[in-house]
Amino acid sequence: MTTGENSIAGEWQAAGGDFFHSVDPRTRQTGETRFYSATAQEIDAAVRAAADAFSSTRLFPATTLADFLDTSAEEIEASADALIATADAETALGSVRLNGELARTTGQLRAFSALLREGSHVEAVIDSALPDRTPLPRPDIRRMLLPLGPVAVFSASNFPFAFATAGGDSAAAFAAGCPVIVKGHPGHPATSELFAHAINAAVSACGFPPGYFSLLQGDGHDVGRILVEHPFLEAVGFTGSLRGGRALHDVAAQRPRPIPVFAEMGSINPVVITAGALAERGDEIVQGLAASATLGVGQFCTNPGLVLLPAGEAASAFIAASRDAMLASESGILLNASVESGLAQGVARSAALDNVQTHVHEDATQAEGFSYPHTVMQTDAATFVENADLQEEHFGPVTLFVTWKGDEELDRVLRSLSGQLTGSIHCGNEEAESLRPLLDALREKVGRLVWNGYPTGVEVTAAMQHGGPWPASNAAGTTSVGTNAIRRFMRPVAWQDLPDELLPEALQNSNPLGIVRLVNGELTREPLS
Ligand code: NAP
């Protein structure tokens, strides 16, 4: 039974009069539950409770935080059936996808737990004193990372589990020792409420202060704005649209005391297909690309929205075959009304440009639910370079093919690209060496390079980079996926010449935690003599 209330430090409340409903994307029908947007007082109470909680959790040993992450994963698994049924009713993503996403979500929590138990996340560095150095002696300097404090997390619509209440941003902040205040996405409020029960259960089972987690519901931008303006907040994790990320980045920057916002936003994920790849594997790539572009009705931030090919007969045949393959796949249900209307407006803008051909799924009939017909657009390199609008992300089943003539034109296209989460290259067997300049040019624009593959899937590993230059993200030096995501919610502190017993355990001579440290330039677990 969902109540529609907000969870403020473990207490369920609905003090305000503004409410909204879940919408079933398959029928456009609104549900019965009233979800109450958090009031300014509730937001204030959540952040104050988080700040109180931080005064103790900032000192918790890593193993205590790891136990909490493991318990959260178990609590989520215990509610798996209800979570999947509820999220499916709110997002129409289907049980197969949601089962996978649930496993990814609990896997993320456990990956951070394993990192904490291993201990290298604090990045302990020790540079011993050099008392005999001339002309001046060098002091003893030791550095490690500490948690930032209360973090606001904004859920995305298209990942109701993995980028939501207990998703990657929350897991990373919890792992750092930071209390989390989630601004739930209005597209899946009942799912958010169920997750809040699971996290609250973990908070109490582990004896954590209740302010370690709060869920604020809201539809409209006020809840998010007031939350980010709160003076006790220390950082923001955001996954969503460029417009939303930019707005929150600006709110945070205008505070009397600005705080960091880590926003992962949209991307069109260019895929370059060379002449060799077209000749050797054209048919195979048609199928792989169509599967990647239509997966999840194209509603992935890693959807390959831009395909670049050398102009000619092979490219024309490839585009025609891709169009057939993409337009043949059944139109799926979109997440919500704003994805549907955003697609219609964005595609209309691109399609109205001179020299852009647009093909829409011919059999598209008006579905009962939120939908948009598969759409394939095509243009040439000069048109693409001249029209920045063609770099706008169409969040759905829309793919733009761009043909180039000669390496120089391809180089111009790559230079004109804005920042991307990913860039992919498909090449022929003998081409790899000759593609170094292309790889170098693409590398400057992306967070992840994919070789002879497709960008859609994002593995949760220590090496993963999910981010990129603006506007893929506003903090290209960070990732929102993988265990390195914890780095966003920690800050380095250096200790100079402190007595050993006053140092954090991670930096003490005897290395009581047994962690890997960089000691005088060497990675080691050995104690200092
Ligand atoms: P969205 O519209 O930006 O909403 C995300 C969250 O931000 C919601 O809680 C929304 O709540 C809030 N918000 C949006 N604009 C705001 C503003 N001006 N002020 C305060 N809060 C604001 O994103 P979405 O609905 O999830 O749309 C999907 C988009 O996310 C796509 O563009 C997709 O590419 C991107 N995405 C990116 C990634 C990635 O890793 N880079 C992953 C998934 C999705 P309110 O509406 O209640 O304000």
Tab-separated table of N, CA and C in Angstrom, residues 346-446:
chain	number	residue	atom	x	y	z
A	346	GLY	N	11.309	18.241	-30.615
A	346	GLY	CA	12.720	18.207	-31.014
A	346	GLY	C	12.884	17.692	-32.444
A	347	VAL	N	12.181	16.616	-32.779
A	347	VAL	CA	12.313	16.052	-34.131
A	347	VAL	C	11.752	17.043	-35.157
A	348	ALA	N	10.687	17.720	-34.807
A	348	ALA	CA	10.116	18.696	-35.748
A	348	ALA	C	11.146	19.789	-36.060
A	349	ARG	N	11.885	20.232	-35.034
A	349	ARG	CA	12.915	21.271	-35.249
A	349	ARG	C	14.012	20.757	-36.190
A	350	SER	N	14.489	19.530	-35.954
A	350	SER	CA	15.559	18.986	-36.802
A	350	SER	C	15.054	18.735	-38.220
A	351	ALA	N	13.847	18.194	-38.315
A	351	ALA	CA	13.321	17.817	-39.629
A	351	ALA	C	13.038	19.039	-40.492
A	352	ALA	N	12.818	20.189	-39.863
A	352	ALA	CA	12.497	21.401	-40.627
A	352	ALA	C	13.743	22.019	-41.270
A	353	LEU	N	14.933	21.553	-40.902
A	353	LEU	CA	16.162	22.130	-41.472
A	353	LEU	C	16.325	21.709	-42.932
A	354	ASP	N	16.881	22.603	-43.735
A	354	ASP	CA	17.149	22.274	-45.145
A	354	ASP	C	18.114	21.102	-45.213
A	355	ASN	N	17.902	20.261	-46.200
A	355	ASN	CA	18.849	19.178	-46.476
A	355	ASN	C	18.859	18.078	-45.413
A	356	VAL	N	17.780	17.983	-44.644
A	356	VAL	CA	17.634	16.863	-43.696
A	356	VAL	C	16.439	16.029	-44.151
A	357	GLN	N	16.685	14.752	-44.479
A	357	GLN	CA	15.584	13.855	-44.865
A	357	GLN	C	15.126	13.068	-43.643
A	358	THR	N	13.844	12.961	-43.484
A	358	THR	CA	13.307	12.287	-42.293
A	358	THR	C	12.369	11.162	-42.716
A	359	HIS	N	12.586	9.977	-42.168
A	359	HIS	CA	11.729	8.818	-42.448
A	359	HIS	C	11.096	8.366	-41.140
A	360	VAL	N	9.787	8.256	-41.167
A	360	VAL	CA	9.058	7.872	-39.953
A	360	VAL	C	8.450	6.502	-40.193
A	361	HIS	N	8.361	5.694	-39.149
A	361	HIS	CA	7.748	4.366	-39.218
A	361	HIS	C	6.389	4.475	-39.921
A	362	GLU	N	6.297	3.839	-41.118
A	362	GLU	CA	5.099	4.036	-41.939
A	362	GLU	C	3.829	3.491	-41.317
A	363	ASP	N	3.970	2.348	-40.626
A	363	ASP	CA	2.760	1.711	-40.091
A	363	ASP	C	2.367	2.263	-38.730
A	364	ALA	N	3.047	3.350	-38.334
A	364	ALA	CA	2.791	3.842	-36.981
A	364	ALA	C	1.323	4.221	-36.815
A	365	THR	N	0.663	3.516	-35.943
A	365	THR	CA	-0.717	3.872	-35.637
A	365	THR	C	-0.711	4.521	-34.268
A	366	GLN	N	-1.653	5.344	-34.001
A	366	GLN	CA	-1.677	6.041	-32.720
A	366	GLN	C	-1.901	5.027	-31.595
A	367	ALA	N	-0.850	4.771	-30.830
A	367	ALA	CA	-0.976	3.813	-29.736
A	367	ALA	C	-1.764	4.442	-28.597
A	368	GLU	N	-2.329	3.568	-27.738
A	368	GLU	CA	-3.099	4.087	-26.612
A	368	GLU	C	-2.169	4.777	-25.600
A	369	GLY	N	-0.996	4.158	-25.426
A	369	GLY	CA	-0.064	4.704	-24.442
A	369	GLY	C	0.820	5.781	-25.043
A	370	PHE	N	1.785	6.257	-24.212
A	370	PHE	CA	2.752	7.253	-24.704
A	370	PHE	C	3.641	6.588	-25.748
A	371	SER	N	3.765	7.181	-26.916
A	371	SER	CA	4.579	6.532	-27.946
A	371	SER	C	5.092	7.569	-28.938
A	372	TYR	N	6.096	7.130	-29.714
A	372	TYR	CA	6.598	7.956	-30.798
A	372	TYR	C	7.121	7.002	-31.855
A	373	PRO	N	6.783	7.213	-33.124
A	373	PRO	CA	7.219	6.255	-34.143
A	373	PRO	C	8.728	6.287	-34.342
A	374	HIS	N	9.317	5.115	-34.626
A	374	HIS	CA	10.743	5.073	-34.946
A	374	HIS	C	11.008	6.050	-36.087
A	375	THR	N	12.080	6.802	-35.952
A	375	THR	CA	12.370	7.863	-36.918
A	375	THR	C	13.847	7.816	-37.297
A	376	VAL	N	14.101	7.865	-38.597
A	376	VAL	CA	15.479	7.883	-39.091
A	376	VAL	C	15.664	9.161	-39.898
A	377	MET	N	16.729	9.906	-39.592
A	377	MET	CA	17.010	11.130	-40.331
A	377	MET	C	18.375	11.000	-41.011
A	378	GLN	N	18.543	11.760	-42.078
A	378	GLN	CA	19.802	11.683	-42.817
A	378	GLN	C	20.184	13.060	-43.331
A	379	THR	N	21.479	13.344	-43.282
A	379	THR	CA	21.971	14.587	-43.876
A	379	THR	C	23.458	14.423	-44.220
A	380	ASP	N	24.065	15.526	-44.718
A	380	ASP	CA	25.498	15.425	-45.034
A	380	ASP	C	26.318	16.185	-43.988
A	381	ALA	N	27.650	16.026	-44.099
A	381	ALA	CA	28.537	16.571	-43.073
A	381	ALA	C	28.419	18.089	-42.970
A	382	ALA	N	28.347	18.778	-44.124
A	382	ALA	CA	28.312	20.242	-44.093
A	382	ALA	C	27.066	20.716	-43.341
A	383	THR	N	25.940	20.106	-43.601
A	383	THR	CA	24.700	20.511	-42.928
A	383	THR	C	24.820	20.261	-41.430
A	384	PHE	N	25.402	19.121	-41.076
A	384	PHE	CA	25.552	18.795	-39.647
A	384	PHE	C	26.431	19.837	-38.949
A	385	VAL	N	27.555	20.173	-39.570
A	385	VAL	CA	28.493	21.098	-38.933
A	385	VAL	C	27.869	22.487	-38.780
A	386	GLU	N	27.043	22.877	-39.765
A	386	GLU	CA	26.472	24.230	-39.731
A	386	GLU	C	25.284	24.372	-38.785
A	387	ASN	N	24.671	23.274	-38.394
A	387	ASN	CA	23.436	23.354	-37.601
A	387	ASN	C	23.612	22.694	-36.237
A	388	ALA	N	23.890	23.515	-35.246
A	388	ALA	CA	24.086	22.959	-33.896
A	388	ALA	C	22.827	22.231	-33.414
A	389	ASP	N	21.654	22.620	-33.935
A	389	ASP	CA	20.404	21.967	-33.519
A	389	ASP	C	20.443	20.463	-33.774
A	390	LEU	N	21.236	20.044	-34.771
A	390	LEU	CA	21.275	18.610	-35.081
A	390	LEU	C	22.038	17.824	-34.010
A	391	GLN	N	22.646	18.538	-33.076
A	391	GLN	CA	23.309	17.835	-31.974
A	391	GLN	C	22.389	17.709	-30.763
A	392	GLU	N	21.172	18.192	-30.888
A	392	GLU	CA	20.232	18.063	-29.774
A	392	GLU	C	19.877	16.594	-29.593
A	393	GLU	N	19.867	16.134	-28.331
A	393	GLU	CA	19.481	14.746	-28.072
A	393	GLU	C	17.977	14.574	-28.279
A	394	HIS	N	17.592	13.575	-29.103
A	394	HIS	CA	16.178	13.193	-29.198
A	394	HIS	C	16.037	11.956	-28.335
A	395	PHE	N	15.461	12.130	-27.142
A	395	PHE	CA	15.449	11.053	-26.146
A	395	PHE	C	14.352	10.040	-26.497
A	396	GLY	N	14.704	9.093	-27.367
A	396	GLY	CA	13.733	8.115	-27.853
A	396	GLY	C	14.264	7.446	-29.107
A	397	PRO	N	13.388	6.808	-29.883
A	397	PRO	CA	13.831	5.981	-31.017
A	397	PRO	C	14.110	6.808	-32.274
A	398	VAL	N	15.120	7.663	-32.209
A	398	VAL	CA	15.439	8.563	-33.323
A	398	VAL	C	16.936	8.454	-33.622
A	399	THR	N	17.282	8.227	-34.896
A	399	THR	CA	18.696	8.082	-35.265
A	399	THR	C	18.994	8.984	-36.458
A	400	LEU	N	20.109	9.725	-36.378
A	400	LEU	CA	20.526	10.606	-37.471
A	400	LEU	C	21.775	10.016	-38.143
A	401	PHE	N	21.695	9.802	-39.465
A	401	PHE	CA	22.850	9.339	-40.239
A	401	PHE	C	23.457	10.548	-40.948
A	402	VAL	N	24.788	10.662	-40.848
A	402	VAL	CA	25.493	11.774	-41.498
A	402	VAL	C	26.594	11.184	-42.370
A	403	THR	N	26.624	11.581	-43.645
A	403	THR	CA	27.685	11.064	-44.529
A	403	THR	C	28.749	12.133	-44.732
A	404	TRP	N	30.006	11.689	-44.791
A	404	TRP	CA	31.114	12.625	-45.015
A	404	TRP	C	31.874	12.215	-46.263
A	405	LYS	N	32.595	13.212	-46.838
A	405	LYS	CA	33.436	12.954	-48.014
A	405	LYS	C	34.869	13.286	-47.644
A	406	GLY	N	35.712	12.301	-47.454
A	406	GLY	CA	37.133	12.534	-47.182
A	406	GLY	C	37.409	12.736	-45.706
A	407	ASP	N	38.684	12.478	-45.340
A	407	ASP	CA	39.084	12.539	-43.933
A	407	ASP	C	38.929	13.927	-43.344
A	408	GLU	N	39.177	14.943	-44.184
A	408	GLU	CA	39.103	16.306	-43.650
A	408	GLU	C	37.693	16.648	-43.203
A	409	GLU	N	36.726	16.189	-44.002
A	409	GLU	CA	35.337	16.487	-43.634
A	409	GLU	C	34.953	15.730	-42.360
A	410	LEU	N	35.405	14.487	-42.252
A	410	LEU	CA	35.129	13.737	-41.022
A	410	LEU	C	35.763	14.459	-39.831
A	411	ASP	N	36.983	14.945	-40.012
A	411	ASP	CA	37.658	15.654	-38.936
A	411	ASP	C	36.854	16.887	-38.516
A	412	ARG	N	36.304	17.606	-39.510
A	412	ARG	CA	35.494	18.796	-39.185
A	412	ARG	C	34.260	18.399	-38.371
A	413	VAL	N	33.636	17.285	-38.761
A	413	VAL	CA	32.448	16.825	-38.018
A	413	VAL	C	32.834	16.509	-36.572
A	414	LEU	N	33.940	15.780	-36.403
A	414	LEU	CA	34.336	15.390	-35.044
A	414	LEU	C	34.696	16.617	-34.211
A	415	ARG	N	35.366	17.583	-34.842
A	415	ARG	CA	35.717	18.797	-34.100
A	415	ARG	C	34.476	19.597	-33.703
A	416	SER	N	33.426	19.489	-34.506
A	416	SER	CA	32.214	20.272	-34.215
A	416	SER	C	31.363	19.638	-33.114
A	417	LEU	N	31.685	18.392	-32.756
A	417	LEU	CA	30.834	17.693	-31.774
A	417	LEU	C	30.942	18.328	-30.395
A	418	SER	N	29.821	18.363	-29.688
A	418	SER	CA	29.871	18.732	-28.274
A	418	SER	C	30.247	17.481	-27.474
A	419	GLY	N	30.441	17.641	-26.171
A	419	GLY	CA	30.895	16.527	-25.340
A	419	GLY	C	29.882	15.387	-25.303
A	420	GLN	N	30.404	14.170	-25.248
A	420	GLN	CA	29.568	12.968	-25.338
A	420	GLN	C	29.933	11.969	-24.247
A	421	LEU	N	28.954	11.181	-23.838
A	421	LEU	CA	29.259	10.084	-22.910
A	421	LEU	C	30.127	9.038	-23.593
A	422	THR	N	29.810	8.742	-24.856
A	422	THR	CA	30.539	7.681	-25.566
A	422	THR	C	30.795	8.087	-27.011
A	423	GLY	N	31.799	7.416	-27.611
A	423	GLY	CA	32.028	7.487	-29.056
A	423	GLY	C	32.435	6.090	-29.496
A	424	SER	N	31.887	5.612	-30.612
A	424	SER	CA	32.174	4.240	-31.051
A	424	SER	C	32.769	4.263	-32.453
A	425	ILE	N	33.651	3.294	-32.716
A	425	ILE	CA	34.243	3.166	-34.049
A	425	ILE	C	34.082	1.724	-34.518
A	426	HIS	N	33.544	1.562	-35.720
A	426	HIS	CA	33.529	0.246	-36.379
A	426	HIS	C	34.516	0.317	-37.535
A	427	CYS	N	35.484	-0.623	-37.568
A	427	CYS	CA	36.500	-0.546	-38.615
A	427	CYS	C	36.736	-1.915	-39.245
A	428	GLY	N	37.433	-1.899	-40.389
A	428	GLY	CA	37.776	-3.144	-41.077
A	428	GLY	C	39.031	-3.759	-40.480
A	429	ASN	N	39.303	-5.011	-40.881
A	429	ASN	CA	40.415	-5.763	-40.277
A	429	ASN	C	41.766	-5.099	-40.426
A	430	GLU	N	41.980	-4.442	-41.550
A	430	GLU	CA	43.330	-3.891	-41.820
A	430	GLU	C	43.417	-2.400	-41.498
A	431	GLU	N	42.394	-1.829	-40.928
A	431	GLU	CA	42.351	-0.360	-40.800
A	431	GLU	C	42.860	0.196	-39.468
A	432	ALA	N	43.014	-0.663	-38.474
A	432	ALA	CA	43.226	-0.164	-37.105
A	432	ALA	C	44.331	0.894	-37.030
A	433	GLU	N	45.522	0.615	-37.589
A	433	GLU	CA	46.646	1.554	-37.475
A	433	GLU	C	46.328	2.904	-38.104
A	434	SER	N	45.631	2.862	-39.255
A	434	SER	CA	45.363	4.122	-39.964
A	434	SER	C	44.324	4.978	-39.233
A	435	LEU	N	43.701	4.411	-38.212
A	435	LEU	CA	42.630	5.152	-37.544
A	435	LEU	C	43.094	5.924	-36.307
A	436	ARG	N	44.396	5.926	-36.051
A	436	ARG	CA	44.877	6.649	-34.866
A	436	ARG	C	44.409	8.106	-34.835
A	437	PRO	N	44.525	8.862	-35.954
A	437	PRO	CA	44.072	10.271	-35.899
A	437	PRO	C	42.581	10.377	-35.567
A	438	LEU	N	41.782	9.464	-36.128
A	438	LEU	CA	40.342	9.476	-35.852
A	438	LEU	C	40.089	9.187	-34.371
A	439	LEU	N	40.788	8.183	-33.844
A	439	LEU	CA	40.640	7.838	-32.422
A	439	LEU	C	41.011	9.024	-31.541
A	440	ASP	N	42.119	9.682	-31.887
A	440	ASP	CA	42.565	10.826	-31.088
A	440	ASP	C	41.529	11.938	-31.107
A	441	ALA	N	40.968	12.213	-32.289
A	441	ALA	CA	39.979	13.298	-32.403
A	441	ALA	C	38.726	12.957	-31.596
A	442	LEU	N	38.281	11.712	-31.687
A	442	LEU	CA	37.066	11.310	-30.980
A	442	LEU	C	37.306	11.307	-29.470
A	443	ARG	N	38.506	10.872	-29.079
A	443	ARG	CA	38.847	10.780	-27.652
A	443	ARG	C	38.660	12.115	-26.938
A	444	GLU	N	38.930	13.212	-27.644
A	444	GLU	CA	38.814	14.535	-27.027
A	444	GLU	C	37.375	14.896	-26.685
A	445	LYS	N	36.420	14.190	-27.268
A	445	LYS	CA	35.017	14.581	-27.119
A	445	LYS	C	34.232	13.677	-26.184
A	446	VAL	N	34.791	12.546	-25.758
A	446	VAL	CA	33.958	11.532	-25.101
A	446	VAL	C	34.536	11.095	-23.760
